[in-house]
Coordinates of N, CA and C in Angstrom, one line a residue:
M1 N 9.6 7.3 -1.3 CA 9.3 6.0 -0.7 C 9.2 6.1 0.8
P2 N 8.2 5.5 1.4 CA 8.1 5.5 2.9 C 9.2 4.7 3.5
K3 N 9.6 5.1 4.7 CA 10.6 4.3 5.4 C 10.0 3.0 5.9
R4 N 10.7 1.9 5.7 CA 10.2 0.6 6.1 C 10.7 0.2 7.5
G5 N 9.9 -0.3 8.3 CA 10.3 -0.7 9.7 C 11.0 -2.0 9.7
K6 N 11.5 -2.3 10.9 CA 12.3 -3.5 11.1 C 11.5 -4.8 10.8
N7 N 10.3 -4.8 11.3 CA 9.4 -6.0 11.1 C 9.2 -6.2 9.6
Y8 N 9.0 -5.1 8.8 CA 8.7 -5.3 7.4 C 10.0 -5.9 6.7
K9 N 11.1 -5.3 7.1 CA 12.4 -5.8 6.5 C 12.6 -7.3 6.8
E10 N 12.3 -7.6 8.0 CA 12.5 -9.1 8.4 C 11.5 -10.0 7.6
A11 N 10.3 -9.5 7.4 CA 9.3 -10.2 6.7 C 9.7 -10.5 5.3
V12 N 10.3 -9.5 4.7 CA 10.8 -9.6 3.3 C 11.9 -10.6 3.1
K13 N 12.7 -10.7 4.2 CA 13.8 -11.7 4.1 C 13.3 -13.1 4.3
A14 N 12.1 -13.3 4.8 CA 11.6 -14.6 5.2 C 11.2 -15.4 3.9
Y15 N 11.1 -14.8 2.8 CA 10.6 -15.5 1.6 C 11.2 -14.8 0.3
D16 N 11.1 -15.4 -0.8 CA 11.5 -14.9 -2.1 C 10.4 -14.0 -2.7
K17 N 10.6 -12.7 -2.7 CA 9.6 -11.8 -3.2 C 9.3 -11.9 -4.7
T18 N 10.2 -12.5 -5.4 CA 10.0 -12.6 -6.9 C 9.3 -13.9 -7.3
E19 N 9.2 -14.8 -6.3 CA 8.6 -16.1 -6.6 C 7.1 -16.0 -6.7
L20 N 6.5 -16.8 -7.6 CA 5.1 -16.9 -7.7 C 4.6 -18.2 -6.9
H21 N 3.8 -17.9 -5.9 CA 3.4 -19.0 -4.9 C 2.0 -19.6 -5.2
D22 N 1.8 -20.8 -4.7 CA 0.4 -21.3 -4.7 C -0.4 -20.5 -3.7
V23 N -1.7 -20.6 -3.7 CA -2.5 -19.8 -2.8 C -2.3 -20.1 -1.4
E24 N -2.3 -21.4 -1.0 CA -2.1 -21.8 0.4 C -0.8 -21.4 0.9
Q25 N 0.2 -21.5 0.1 CA 1.6 -21.2 0.4 C 1.7 -19.6 0.7
A26 N 1.1 -18.9 -0.2 CA 1.1 -17.4 0.0 C 0.4 -17.0 1.2
M27 N -0.7 -17.6 1.6 CA -1.5 -17.3 2.8 C -0.6 -17.6 4.0
D28 N 0.1 -18.7 3.9 CA 0.9 -19.1 5.0 C 2.0 -18.1 5.3
I29 N 2.6 -17.6 4.2 CA 3.6 -16.6 4.3 C 3.1 -15.3 5.0
V30 N 1.9 -14.9 4.5 CA 1.3 -13.7 5.0 C 1.0 -13.8 6.5
V31 N 0.5 -14.9 6.9 CA 0.2 -15.1 8.3 C 1.5 -15.2 9.2
K32 N 2.5 -15.9 8.7 CA 3.7 -16.0 9.5 C 4.6 -14.8 9.5
T33 N 4.4 -13.9 8.5 CA 5.3 -12.7 8.5 C 4.5 -11.5 9.1
S34 N 3.3 -11.7 9.6 CA 2.6 -10.6 10.2 C 3.1 -10.3 11.6
K35 N 3.7 -9.1 11.8 CA 4.3 -8.8 13.1 C 3.7 -7.7 13.8
A36 N 2.6 -7.1 13.3 CA 2.0 -5.9 13.9 C 1.3 -6.3 15.3
K37 N 1.1 -5.3 16.1 CA 0.5 -5.5 17.4 C -1.0 -5.6 17.4
F38 N -1.6 -5.4 16.2 CA -3.0 -5.6 16.0 C -3.3 -6.6 15.0
D39 N -4.6 -7.0 14.9 CA -5.0 -8.1 14.0 C -5.1 -7.5 12.6
E40 N -4.1 -7.7 11.7 CA -4.0 -7.0 10.4 C -5.1 -7.6 9.5
T41 N -5.6 -6.7 8.6 CA -6.5 -7.1 7.5 C -5.6 -7.7 6.4
V42 N -6.1 -8.7 5.8 CA -5.4 -9.3 4.6 C -6.2 -8.9 3.4
E43 N -5.5 -8.4 2.4 CA -6.2 -7.8 1.2 C -5.6 -8.4 -0.1
V44 N -6.5 -8.7 -1.1 CA -6.1 -9.2 -2.4 C -6.0 -8.0 -3.4
H45 N -4.9 -8.0 -4.2 CA -4.8 -7.0 -5.2 C -4.6 -7.8 -6.5
A46 N -5.6 -7.7 -7.4 CA -5.6 -8.4 -8.7 C -5.6 -7.5 -9.8
R47 N -4.6 -7.6 -10.6 CA -4.5 -6.7 -11.9 C -5.1 -7.5 -13.0
L48 N -6.1 -6.9 -13.7 CA -6.8 -7.7 -14.7 C -6.4 -7.2 -16.1
G49 N -6.5 -8.1 -17.1 CA -6.2 -7.7 -18.5 C -7.5 -7.2 -19.2
V50 N -8.0 -6.1 -18.6 CA -9.2 -5.4 -19.2 C -8.9 -3.9 -19.2
D51 N -9.7 -3.2 -19.9 CA -9.7 -1.7 -19.9 C -11.0 -1.2 -19.4
G52 N -11.0 -0.9 -18.1 CA -12.2 -0.4 -17.4 C -12.8 0.8 -17.9
R53 N -12.1 1.5 -18.9 CA -12.7 2.8 -19.5 C -13.8 2.4 -20.4
H54 N -13.8 1.2 -20.8 CA -14.9 0.7 -21.7 C -16.0 0.0 -20.9
A55 N -17.2 0.3 -21.2 CA -18.4 -0.2 -20.4 C -18.4 -1.7 -20.5
D56 N -18.1 -2.3 -21.7 CA -18.2 -3.7 -21.9 C -17.0 -4.5 -21.3
Q57 N -16.1 -3.8 -20.6 CA -14.9 -4.4 -20.0 C -14.9 -4.1 -18.5
Q58 N -16.0 -3.6 -17.9 CA -16.1 -3.4 -16.5 C -16.2 -4.7 -15.7
V59 N -15.6 -4.8 -14.6 CA -15.7 -5.9 -13.7 C -16.1 -5.4 -12.3
R60 N -17.3 -5.8 -12.0 CA -17.8 -5.4 -10.7 C -18.9 -6.4 -10.2
G61 N -18.8 -6.6 -8.9 CA -19.8 -7.5 -8.3 C -19.6 -7.6 -6.8
A62 N -20.3 -8.5 -6.2 CA -20.1 -8.7 -4.7 C -20.3 -10.2 -4.4
I63 N -19.7 -10.6 -3.3 CA -19.8 -12.0 -2.8 C -19.7 -12.0 -1.3
V64 N -20.5 -13.0 -0.7 CA -20.4 -13.2 0.7 C -19.2 -14.2 0.9
L65 N -18.2 -13.8 1.6 CA -17.1 -14.7 1.9 C -17.5 -15.8 2.9
P66 N -17.0 -17.0 2.7 CA -17.3 -18.1 3.5 C -17.1 -17.9 5.0
H67 N -16.0 -17.1 5.3 CA -15.7 -16.9 6.7 C -15.8 -15.4 7.1
G68 N -16.5 -14.6 6.3 CA -16.7 -13.2 6.6 C -15.4 -12.4 6.4
T69 N -15.4 -11.2 6.9 CA -14.2 -10.3 6.8 C -13.5 -10.1 8.1
G70 N -14.2 -10.5 9.2 CA -13.6 -10.2 10.5 C -13.9 -8.8 11.0
K71 N -14.7 -8.0 10.2 CA -15.0 -6.7 10.6 C -16.5 -6.5 10.6
S72 N -17.1 -6.0 11.6 CA -18.5 -5.7 11.6 C -18.8 -4.4 10.9
K73 N -19.8 -4.4 10.0 CA -20.1 -3.2 9.2 C -21.4 -2.5 9.6
K74 N -21.3 -1.2 9.6 CA -22.5 -0.4 9.9 C -23.2 -0.1 8.6
V75 N -24.5 -0.4 8.6 CA -25.3 -0.3 7.4 C -26.3 0.8 7.5
L76 N -26.4 1.7 6.4 CA -27.4 2.7 6.3 C -28.3 2.3 5.2
V77 N -29.6 2.3 5.5 CA -30.6 1.9 4.5 C -31.5 3.1 4.2
F78 N -31.7 3.4 2.9 CA -32.6 4.4 2.5 C -33.9 3.7 2.1
A79 N -34.9 3.9 2.9 CA -36.2 3.2 2.6 C -37.3 3.9 3.3
K80 N -38.6 3.7 2.9 CA -39.7 4.3 3.5 C -40.8 3.3 3.8
G81 N -41.7 3.6 4.8 CA -42.8 2.8 5.0 C -42.5 1.4 5.5
P82 N -43.2 0.3 5.0 CA -42.9 -1.1 5.4 C -41.5 -1.5 5.2
K83 N -40.8 -1.0 4.1 CA -39.4 -1.4 3.8 C -38.5 -0.8 4.9
A84 N -38.8 0.4 5.4 CA -38.0 0.9 6.5 C -38.1 0.1 7.7
T85 N -39.4 -0.4 8.0 CA -39.6 -1.2 9.2 C -38.8 -2.5 9.0
E86 N -38.9 -3.1 7.8 CA -38.2 -4.3 7.5 C -36.7 -4.2 7.7
A87 N -36.1 -3.1 7.3 CA -34.7 -2.8 7.4 C -34.3 -2.7 8.9
E88 N -35.2 -2.0 9.7 CA -34.9 -1.9 11.1 C -34.9 -3.3 11.8
E89 N -35.9 -4.1 11.4 CA -36.0 -5.4 12.0 C -34.9 -6.4 11.6
A90 N -34.3 -6.1 10.4 CA -33.2 -6.9 9.9 C -31.9 -6.6 10.5
G91 N -31.8 -5.5 11.3 CA -30.6 -5.1 11.9 C -29.8 -4.0 11.3
A92 N -30.5 -3.2 10.5 CA -29.8 -2.0 9.9 C -29.4 -1.1 11.0
D93 N -28.3 -0.4 10.9 CA -27.8 0.5 11.9 C -28.5 1.9 11.9
F94 N -28.8 2.3 10.6 CA -29.5 3.6 10.4 C -30.5 3.4 9.3
V95 N -31.7 3.9 9.4 CA -32.7 3.8 8.4 C -33.4 5.2 8.3
G96 N -33.6 5.6 7.0 CA -34.3 6.8 6.8 C -34.4 7.1 5.3
A97 N -34.8 8.4 5.0 CA -35.0 8.8 3.7 C -34.3 10.2 3.5
E98 N -35.1 11.2 3.1 CA -34.6 12.5 2.8 C -33.8 13.1 4.0
E99 N -34.2 12.8 5.2 CA -33.5 13.3 6.4 C -32.1 12.8 6.5
M100 N -31.9 11.5 6.1 CA -30.5 10.9 6.1 C -29.7 11.6 5.0
A101 N -30.3 11.9 3.9 CA -29.5 12.5 2.8 C -29.1 13.9 3.3
Q102 N -30.0 14.6 4.0 CA -29.7 15.9 4.5 C -28.6 15.9 5.5
K103 N -28.6 14.9 6.4 CA -27.6 14.7 7.4 C -26.2 14.5 6.8
I104 N -26.2 13.7 5.7 CA -24.9 13.5 5.0 C -24.4 14.8 4.4
Q105 N -25.3 15.5 3.8 CA -24.9 16.8 3.1 C -24.6 17.9 4.0
S106 N -25.3 18.1 5.1 CA -25.1 19.3 5.9 C -24.1 19.0 7.1
E107 N -24.0 17.8 7.5 CA -23.1 17.5 8.7 C -21.9 16.7 8.2
N108 N -21.8 16.4 6.9 CA -20.6 15.6 6.4 C -20.5 14.3 7.3
W109 N -21.7 13.7 7.4 CA -21.8 12.5 8.3 C -21.6 11.2 7.5
F110 N -20.6 10.4 7.9 CA -20.3 9.2 7.2 C -20.0 8.0 8.3
D111 N -20.8 7.9 9.3 CA -20.6 6.9 10.3 C -21.3 5.6 9.9
F112 N -21.0 5.1 8.6 CA -21.5 3.9 8.1 C -20.5 3.3 7.1
D113 N -20.6 2.0 6.8 CA -19.7 1.4 5.9 C -20.3 1.0 4.6
V114 N -21.7 0.7 4.6 CA -22.4 0.3 3.4 C -23.7 1.0 3.3
V115 N -24.1 1.4 2.1 CA -25.4 2.0 1.9 C -26.3 1.1 1.0
I116 N -27.5 0.8 1.5 CA -28.4 0.0 0.8 C -29.7 0.9 0.5
A117 N -30.3 0.8 -0.7 CA -31.4 1.6 -1.0 C -32.5 0.8 -1.7
T118 N -33.7 1.1 -1.5 CA -34.8 0.5 -2.3 C -34.8 1.3 -3.6
P119 N -35.2 0.7 -4.8 CA -35.2 1.4 -6.1 C -35.9 2.8 -6.0
D120 N -37.0 2.9 -5.3 CA -37.8 4.1 -5.3 C -37.0 5.3 -4.6
M121 N -36.0 4.9 -3.8 CA -35.2 6.0 -3.1 C -34.0 6.5 -3.9
M122 N -33.8 5.9 -5.1 CA -32.6 6.3 -5.8 C -32.6 7.7 -6.3
G123 N -33.8 8.3 -6.4 CA -33.8 9.8 -6.7 C -33.2 10.6 -5.6
V124 N -33.4 10.2 -4.4 CA -32.9 10.9 -3.2 C -31.4 10.6 -3.1
V125 N -31.1 9.3 -3.2 CA -29.7 8.9 -3.1 C -28.8 9.4 -4.2
G126 N -29.4 9.5 -5.4 CA -28.6 9.9 -6.6 C -28.0 11.3 -6.4
R127 N -28.7 12.2 -5.6 CA -28.2 13.5 -5.4 C -27.0 13.5 -4.5
L128 N -26.7 12.3 -3.9 CA -25.5 12.2 -3.0 C -24.3 11.6 -3.8
G129 N -24.5 11.4 -5.1 CA -23.5 10.7 -5.9 C -22.1 11.3 -5.7
R130 N -22.0 12.7 -5.7 CA -20.7 13.4 -5.6 C -20.0 13.1 -4.3
V131 N -20.7 12.8 -3.3 CA -20.0 12.6 -2.0 C -19.9 11.1 -1.7
L132 N -20.9 10.3 -2.1 CA -20.8 8.8 -1.8 C -19.9 8.1 -2.9
G133 N -20.0 8.6 -4.1 CA -19.2 7.9 -5.2 C -17.8 7.8 -4.9
P134 N -17.1 8.9 -4.6 CA -15.6 8.8 -4.4 C -15.2 7.9 -3.2
K135 N -16.1 7.7 -2.3 CA -15.9 6.9 -1.1 C -16.3 5.4 -1.4
G136 N -16.8 5.1 -2.6 CA -17.2 3.8 -2.9 C -18.4 3.3 -2.2
L137 N -19.3 4.3 -1.8 CA -20.4 4.0 -1.0 C -21.8 4.1 -1.7
M138 N -21.7 4.4 -3.0 CA -22.9 4.6 -3.8 C -23.6 3.2 -4.0
P139 N -24.9 3.1 -3.7 CA -25.6 1.8 -3.9 C -25.6 1.5 -5.4
N140 N -25.6 0.2 -5.7 CA -25.5 -0.3 -7.1 C -26.3 -1.6 -7.3
P141 N -27.1 -1.7 -8.3 CA -27.8 -3.0 -8.4 C -26.9 -4.2 -8.6
K142 N -25.7 -4.0 -9.3 CA -24.8 -5.1 -9.5 C -24.2 -5.6 -8.2
S143 N -24.1 -4.8 -7.2 CA -23.5 -5.3 -5.9 C -24.6 -5.7 -5.0
G144 N -25.9 -5.6 -5.4 CA -27.0 -6.0 -4.6 C -27.4 -5.0 -3.6
T145 N -26.9 -3.8 -3.7 CA -27.3 -2.8 -2.7 C -28.4 -1.8 -3.1
V146 N -28.9 -2.0 -4.3 CA -30.2 -1.4 -4.7 C -31.2 -2.5 -4.9
T147 N -32.1 -2.7 -4.0 CA -33.0 -3.9 -3.9 C -34.2 -3.6 -3.1
M148 N -35.3 -4.4 -3.4 CA -36.5 -4.3 -2.6 C -36.3 -5.3 -1.4
D149 N -35.4 -6.3 -1.6 CA -35.2 -7.3 -0.5 C -34.1 -6.8 0.4
V150 N -34.5 -5.7 1.2 CA -33.5 -5.1 2.1 C -33.0 -6.0 3.2
A151 N -33.9 -6.9 3.7 CA -33.5 -7.8 4.8 C -32.4 -8.7 4.3
K152 N -32.5 -9.3 3.1 CA -31.5 -10.2 2.5 C -30.2 -9.4 2.4
A153 N -30.3 -8.2 1.8 CA -29.1 -7.4 1.6 C -28.3 -7.1 2.9
I154 N -29.1 -6.7 3.9 CA -28.5 -6.4 5.2 C -27.8 -7.7 5.8
A155 N -28.5 -8.8 5.7 CA -28.0 -10.1 6.2 C -26.7 -10.4 5.5
E156 N -26.6 -10.2 4.2 CA -25.4 -10.5 3.5 C -24.2 -9.6 3.9
V157 N -24.5 -8.4 4.1 CA -23.4 -7.4 4.5 C -22.9 -7.8 5.9
K158 N -23.8 -8.1 6.8 CA -23.5 -8.5 8.2 C -22.7 -9.8 8.2
A159 N -23.0 -10.7 7.2 CA -22.4 -12.0 7.1 C -21.0 -12.0 6.5
G160 N -20.6 -10.8 6.0 CA -19.2 -10.7 5.4 C -19.2 -10.5 3.9
K161 N -20.2 -9.8 3.4 CA -20.2 -9.6 1.9 C -19.2 -8.5 1.6
V162 N -18.4 -8.8 0.5 CA -17.4 -7.8 0.0 C -17.8 -7.4 -1.4
E163 N -17.5 -6.2 -1.8 CA -17.7 -5.8 -3.2 C -16.3 -5.7 -3.8
Y164 N -16.3 -6.1 -5.1 CA -15.1 -6.0 -5.9 C -15.3 -5.1 -7.1
R165 N -14.4 -4.2 -7.4 CA -14.6 -3.4 -8.6 C -13.2 -2.9 -9.0
L166 N -13.1 -2.6 -10.3 CA -11.8 -2.1 -10.8 C -11.5 -0.7 -10.4
D167 N -10.3 -0.4 -10.1 CA -9.9 1.0 -9.9 C -9.4 1.6 -11.2
K168 N -8.9 2.8 -11.3 CA -8.6 3.4 -12.5 C -7.4 2.8 -13.2
T169 N -6.7 1.9 -12.5 CA -5.5 1.2 -13.1 C -5.8 -0.2 -13.4
N170 N -7.1 -0.6 -13.4 CA -7.6 -1.9 -13.7 C -7.2 -3.0 -12.6
I171 N -7.1 -2.5 -11.4 CA -6.7 -3.4 -10.3 C -7.9 -3.5 -9.3
I172 N -8.2 -4.7 -8.8 CA -9.2 -4.9 -7.8 C -8.5 -5.0 -6.5
H173 N -9.0 -4.2 -5.5 CA -8.4 -4.3 -4.1 C -9.6 -4.8 -3.2
T174 N -9.5 -5.9 -2.6 CA -10.6 -6.4 -1.8 C -10.0 -7.1 -0.5
P175 N -10.6 -6.8 0.7 CA -10.2 -7.5 1.9 C -10.8 -8.9 1.9
I176 N -10.0 -9.9 2.4 CA -10.5 -11.3 2.5 C -10.5 -11.8 4.0
G177 N -10.3 -10.9 4.9 CA -10.3 -11.4 6.3 C -9.1 -10.8 7.1
K178 N -8.9 -11.4 8.3 CA -7.9 -11.0 9.2 C -6.8 -12.0 9.3
V179 N -5.6 -11.6 9.7 CA -4.5 -12.6 9.9 C -4.9 -13.7 10.9
S180 N -5.7 -13.3 11.9 CA -6.1 -14.3 12.9 C -6.9 -15.5 12.3
F181 N -7.4 -15.3 11.1 CA -8.2 -16.3 10.5 C -7.4 -17.6 10.3
G182 N -6.1 -17.4 10.0 CA -5.2 -18.5 9.7 C -5.2 -18.9 8.2
T183 N -4.3 -19.7 7.8 CA -4.1 -20.0 6.4 C -5.3 -20.7 5.8
E184 N -5.9 -21.6 6.4 CA -7.1 -22.3 5.8 C -8.3 -21.4 5.5
K185 N -8.7 -20.7 6.4 CA -9.9 -19.8 6.2 C -9.5 -18.7 5.2
L186 N -8.3 -18.1 5.3 CA -8.0 -17.1 4.3 C -7.9 -17.7 2.9
T187 N -7.4 -18.9 2.8 CA -7.4 -19.6 1.5 C -8.8 -19.8 0.9
E188 N -9.7 -20.2 1.8 CA -11.1 -20.4 1.3 C -11.8 -19.1 0.9
N189 N -11.5 -18.1 1.7 CA -12.1 -16.8 1.3 C -11.5 -16.3 0.0
F190 N -10.2 -16.5 -0.2 CA -9.5 -16.0 -1.4 C -10.1 -16.8 -2.6
N191 N -10.2 -18.1 -2.5 CA -10.8 -18.9 -3.6 C -12.2 -18.5 -4.0
A192 N -13.0 -18.1 -3.0 CA -14.3 -17.7 -3.2 C -14.3 -16.3 -4.0
L193 N -13.5 -15.4 -3.6 CA -13.4 -14.1 -4.2 C -12.9 -14.3 -5.7
L194 N -11.8 -15.0 -5.8 CA -11.2 -15.1 -7.2 C -12.2 -15.9 -8.1
G195 N -12.9 -16.8 -7.5 CA -13.9 -17.6 -8.3 C -14.9 -16.6 -8.9
A196 N -15.4 -15.6 -8.1 CA -16.3 -14.6 -8.5 C -15.8 -13.7 -9.5
I197 N -14.5 -13.3 -9.4 CA -13.9 -12.4 -10.3 C -13.7 -13.1 -11.7
I198 N -13.3 -14.3 -11.6 CA -13.1 -15.1 -12.9 C -14.4 -15.3 -13.6
K199 N -15.5 -15.5 -12.8 CA -16.8 -15.7 -13.4 C -17.3 -14.4 -14.0
A200 N -16.8 -13.3 -13.5 CA -17.3 -12.0 -14.0 C -16.5 -11.5 -15.2
K201 N -15.6 -12.3 -15.7 CA -14.8 -11.9 -16.9 C -15.6 -11.5 -18.0
P202 N -15.4 -10.2 -18.5 CA -16.2 -9.7 -19.6 C -15.9 -10.4 -20.9
A203 N -16.9 -10.6 -21.8 CA -16.7 -11.3 -23.1 C -15.7 -10.5 -23.9
A204 N -15.6 -9.2 -23.7 CA -14.8 -8.3 -24.5 C -13.3 -8.4 -24.1
A205 N -13.0 -9.1 -22.9 CA -11.6 -9.1 -22.4 C -10.8 -10.0 -23.4
K206 N -9.6 -9.5 -23.7 CA -8.7 -10.3 -24.7 C -7.4 -10.6 -23.9
G207 N -6.8 -11.7 -24.3 CA -5.5 -12.1 -23.7 C -5.7 -12.6 -22.3
Q208 N -4.6 -12.6 -21.6 CA -4.6 -13.1 -20.2 C -5.4 -12.2 -19.3
Y209 N -6.4 -12.8 -18.6 CA -7.3 -12.1 -17.8 C -6.7 -11.7 -16.5
L210 N -6.2 -12.7 -15.8 CA -5.5 -12.4 -14.5 C -4.0 -12.1 -14.8
R211 N -3.7 -10.8 -14.8 CA -2.3 -10.4 -15.1 C -1.3 -10.7 -13.9
S212 N -1.8 -10.2 -12.7 CA -1.0 -10.5 -11.5 C -1.9 -10.5 -10.3
V213 N -1.6 -11.3 -9.3 CA -2.4 -11.4 -8.1 C -1.5 -11.4 -6.9
T214 N -1.7 -10.4 -6.0 CA -0.8 -10.3 -4.8 C -1.7 -10.2 -3.6
V215 N -1.2 -10.8 -2.5 CA -1.9 -10.8 -1.3 C -1.0 -10.2 -0.2
A216 N -1.5 -9.3 0.7 CA -0.7 -8.7 1.7 C -1.5 -8.3 2.9
S217 N -0.9 -8.3 4.1 CA -1.5 -7.8 5.3 C -1.3 -6.3 5.4
T218 N -2.0 -5.7 6.3 CA -2.0 -4.2 6.4 C -0.5 -3.7 6.4
M219 N 0.3 -4.3 7.3 CA 1.7 -3.7 7.4 C 2.7 -4.6 6.8
G220 N 2.3 -5.7 6.1 CA 3.3 -6.6 5.6 C 3.5 -6.4 4.1
P221 N 4.6 -7.1 3.6 CA 4.9 -7.0 2.2 C 4.0 -7.8 1.3
G222 N 3.9 -7.5 0.0 CA 3.0 -8.3 -0.9 C 3.7 -9.6 -1.2
V223 N 2.8 -10.7 -1.3 CA 3.2 -12.0 -1.7 C 2.5 -12.3 -3.0
K224 N 3.3 -12.7 -4.0 CA 2.8 -12.9 -5.3 C 2.2 -14.3 -5.5
I225 N 1.0 -14.4 -6.1 CA 0.4 -15.7 -6.4 C 0.5 -16.0 -7.9
N226 N 0.7 -17.3 -8.2 CA 0.8 -17.6 -9.6 C -0.5 -17.5 -10.3
P227 N -0.8 -16.5 -11.2 CA -2.1 -16.3 -11.8 C -2.5 -17.5 -12.7
M228 N -1.4 -18.1 -13.3 CA -1.7 -19.2 -14.2 C -2.4 -20.4 -13.6
K229 N -2.3 -20.5 -12.3 CA -2.9 -21.7 -11.5 C -4.2 -21.3 -11.0
L230 N -4.7 -20.2 -11.3 CA -6.1 -19.7 -10.8 C -7.1 -19.8 -12.0
G231 N -8.1 -20.6 -11.8 CA -9.2 -20.6 -12.8 C -8.9 -21.1 -14.1

């Protein structure tokens, strides 16, 4: 177990860790117990009652948060011809084709946060699966990052689009903003994200879908939200 600092211990004393809170109450606790010297990211951790090993129980998608994430993202677009021009004009940070794939492979270059690709470029991008996949950077039609409408995809990412997907333990970890957003904006972002996750519930999911939902800042303790009051 890592050693916990004084601020963390004080934060834990400020509320009952075992209690299940309403969303707004939980956000208020997260904001008030944030003691770091930087603007901490607030993240949601939602454990779902599904088995992600089965294709019909996968939960994955993306949503543009009402107030963004508070972080500007660098976008790499794989496109050629007019679509490459469209991407550049839409504000992509990097645009290219085979030469970008070569740069990633030979230079271990990862100076970007999101990868968008036109469908015709997936043959090139597919060869990068082994390096992009583990980093969660592989473009996917479900998250809107494999598309012919590259301008729209770039605009959504820049506006604060977040992707949600299950990890190997059937938990979704997604940022919903910064502590500086305050309780109200964090609550609205949280509700938007959870609404999307609930909407994405697989037909094959049995029993309680939202098993547990916790929200925490980068350096702060987790605050539990009552899953029975969500959706």
